[in-house]
Amino acid sequence: TSVAPALQATVRAAAGLTVSITSTATLSPTLAPAPAGGYRLVGYLPSSVYSRQFSLATIPVAHLTHIIYAFEGISTAGECTAADTKADAAIFPALRALKQQNPKLKTLISIGGYSRSAKFSDVAATVTTRRKFAQSCVKFMQQNGFDGIDIDWEFPVRGGLPGNVHR
């Protein structure tokens, strides 16, 4: 069995919240406003936009319920860590400004992704490592003004980059 659900449950418990992303979409400027309820319209914002000098002002946030900033990493100590501090220093304040302009917008921090999933198996291995990881992610989330956490473990059982541990 996979330990991914246990890791996700530990993060949710540590944060005192439940986040369930149910839908993603490619946006066009002609979309109707974000739905009042029933589903979520989610956009991924990769940290690589920083190197492309992308303006967050061009994101049609009136059409979104959530933005997921991707991706942060896992340190050798088994804690959430910034993957690109330079990008984060520019993008985090811009995301907070978007939230101030759009109070219903929720932002999440995504941990892992294809190139940063190597240590997930280690942090999910025991109750102690899951708790440490979850607490560090919640702290990272709160310190940086995010509303939730997205765990993007690729791939828990097999596949992914060479060097990914599978248990």
Coordinates of C-alpha atoms in Angstrom, one line a residue:
T1 CA 0.0 0.0 0.0
S2 CA 1.1 3.6 -0.6
V3 CA 2.0 5.9 2.3
A4 CA 0.9 8.9 0.3
P5 CA -2.6 9.1 1.9
A6 CA -1.0 8.9 5.4
L7 CA 1.4 11.8 4.5
Q8 CA -1.5 13.9 3.1
A9 CA -3.6 13.2 6.2
T10 CA -0.7 14.2 8.5
V11 CA -0.3 17.5 6.6
R12 CA -4.0 18.2 6.8
A13 CA -4.1 17.5 10.5
A14 CA -1.0 19.6 11.2
A15 CA -2.6 22.5 9.4
G16 CA -6.0 22.1 10.9
L17 CA -7.6 22.2 7.5
T18 CA -8.6 20.1 4.6
V19 CA -7.8 21.1 1.0
S20 CA -9.3 19.2 -1.9
I21 CA -8.5 20.3 -5.4
T22 CA -11.2 19.0 -7.7
S23 CA -10.6 20.7 -11.0
T24 CA -7.9 22.4 -13.1
A25 CA -8.4 24.4 -16.3
T26 CA -6.5 26.4 -18.9
L27 CA -7.8 29.9 -18.7
S28 CA -8.8 32.3 -21.5
P29 CA -9.8 36.0 -20.9
T30 CA -13.4 35.2 -22.0
L31 CA -14.2 33.0 -19.0
A32 CA -17.1 33.8 -16.7
P33 CA -16.3 34.9 -13.1
A34 CA -15.2 32.3 -10.7
P35 CA -18.1 30.0 -9.5
A36 CA -19.8 30.8 -6.3
G37 CA -19.6 27.2 -5.1
G38 CA -19.7 23.6 -6.2
Y39 CA -16.3 23.4 -7.8
R40 CA -12.9 25.0 -7.8
L41 CA -11.1 26.6 -10.8
V42 CA -7.4 26.2 -10.1
G43 CA -4.3 27.6 -11.8
Y44 CA -0.8 26.3 -11.4
L45 CA 1.9 29.0 -11.2
P46 CA 5.3 27.5 -11.7
S47 CA 8.3 29.2 -10.1
S48 CA 10.0 29.3 -13.5
V49 CA 7.8 32.3 -14.4
Y50 CA 10.3 34.4 -12.4
S51 CA 13.1 33.7 -14.9
R52 CA 10.8 34.5 -17.8
Q53 CA 9.9 37.9 -16.2
F54 CA 6.2 37.0 -16.3
S55 CA 3.9 39.6 -14.7
L56 CA 1.4 38.1 -12.2
A57 CA -0.8 41.0 -13.1
T58 CA -1.7 39.1 -16.3
I59 CA -3.2 36.2 -14.4
P60 CA -7.0 36.4 -14.7
V61 CA -7.6 35.9 -11.0
A62 CA -11.2 37.0 -11.2
H63 CA -11.8 33.6 -12.9
L64 CA -9.9 31.5 -10.4
T65 CA -10.8 30.2 -7.0
H66 CA -7.2 28.9 -6.2
I67 CA -3.6 29.4 -7.4
I68 CA -1.1 26.7 -6.7
Y69 CA 2.5 27.9 -6.6
A70 CA 4.8 25.1 -7.8
F71 CA 7.2 23.7 -6.6
E72 CA 9.0 23.8 -3.3
G73 CA 11.3 21.0 -2.1
I74 CA 12.2 18.7 0.8
S75 CA 15.5 19.3 2.6
T76 CA 17.9 16.5 3.6
A77 CA 16.5 17.0 7.1
G78 CA 13.0 16.1 5.9
E79 CA 11.4 19.5 6.0
C80 CA 9.8 21.7 3.5
T81 CA 12.3 24.1 1.9
A82 CA 12.4 26.7 -0.7
A83 CA 13.5 25.4 -4.1
D84 CA 14.3 28.8 -5.6
T85 CA 14.7 31.5 -3.0
K86 CA 15.2 34.2 -5.6
A87 CA 12.0 33.4 -7.4
D88 CA 10.1 33.0 -4.0
A89 CA 11.3 36.5 -2.9
A90 CA 9.7 38.1 -6.0
I91 CA 6.6 35.9 -6.3
F92 CA 5.4 35.5 -2.7
P93 CA 4.8 39.3 -2.2
A94 CA 3.1 39.4 -5.6
L95 CA 0.8 36.5 -4.7
R96 CA -0.1 38.2 -1.4
A97 CA -1.0 41.4 -3.3
L98 CA -3.2 39.4 -5.7
K99 CA -5.0 38.0 -2.6
Q100 CA -5.5 41.5 -1.2
Q101 CA -7.1 42.6 -4.4
N102 CA -9.2 39.3 -4.6
P103 CA -10.1 38.3 -1.1
K104 CA -11.8 35.1 -2.1
L105 CA -8.7 33.8 -3.9
K106 CA -6.9 31.0 -2.1
T107 CA -3.2 30.3 -2.6
L108 CA -1.5 27.0 -2.0
I109 CA 2.1 26.0 -2.0
S110 CA 3.0 22.8 -3.9
I111 CA 5.7 20.5 -2.6
G112 CA 7.4 18.0 -4.8
G113 CA 6.6 17.7 -8.5
Y114 CA 8.4 15.5 -10.9
S115 CA 11.9 16.9 -10.2
R116 CA 11.5 17.3 -6.4
S117 CA 9.9 14.0 -5.2
A118 CA 13.0 12.0 -4.4
K119 CA 12.7 12.5 -0.6
F120 CA 8.9 11.9 -0.2
S121 CA 9.4 8.2 0.6
D122 CA 11.8 9.1 3.4
V123 CA 9.5 11.8 5.0
A124 CA 6.5 9.4 4.7
A125 CA 8.3 6.4 6.2
T126 CA 7.3 6.8 9.9
V127 CA 4.8 8.7 12.0
T128 CA 7.7 10.8 13.3
T129 CA 9.1 11.8 9.9
R130 CA 5.6 12.5 8.6
R131 CA 4.8 14.7 11.6
K132 CA 8.1 16.6 11.2
F133 CA 7.5 17.1 7.5
A134 CA 3.9 18.2 8.0
Q135 CA 4.7 20.6 10.7
S136 CA 7.5 22.2 8.6
C137 CA 5.2 22.5 5.6
V138 CA 2.5 24.2 7.7
K139 CA 5.1 26.6 9.1
F140 CA 6.4 27.3 5.6
M141 CA 2.8 27.9 4.4
Q142 CA 1.9 30.2 7.3
Q143 CA 5.2 32.2 7.2
N144 CA 4.7 32.9 3.5
G145 CA 1.1 33.8 3.5
F146 CA -0.4 30.7 1.8
D147 CA -3.8 29.2 2.5
G148 CA -3.0 25.5 1.9
I149 CA -0.6 22.9 0.8
D150 CA -0.5 20.7 -2.3
I151 CA 1.5 17.5 -2.0
D152 CA 2.6 16.5 -5.5
W153 CA 4.4 13.2 -5.0
E154 CA 5.6 11.8 -8.3
F155 CA 5.6 8.8 -8.1
P156 CA 5.0 7.0 -4.8
V157 CA 5.2 3.4 -6.0
R158 CA 7.3 3.4 -9.2
G159 CA 8.6 5.6 -11.9
G160 CA 9.9 9.2 -11.6
L161 CA 13.4 10.3 -11.7
P162 CA 16.3 8.0 -11.0
G163 CA 17.2 8.3 -7.4
N164 CA 13.6 8.5 -6.2
V165 CA 13.2 6.0 -3.3
H166 CA 10.3 3.6 -3.5
R167 CA 9.2 1.6 -0.5

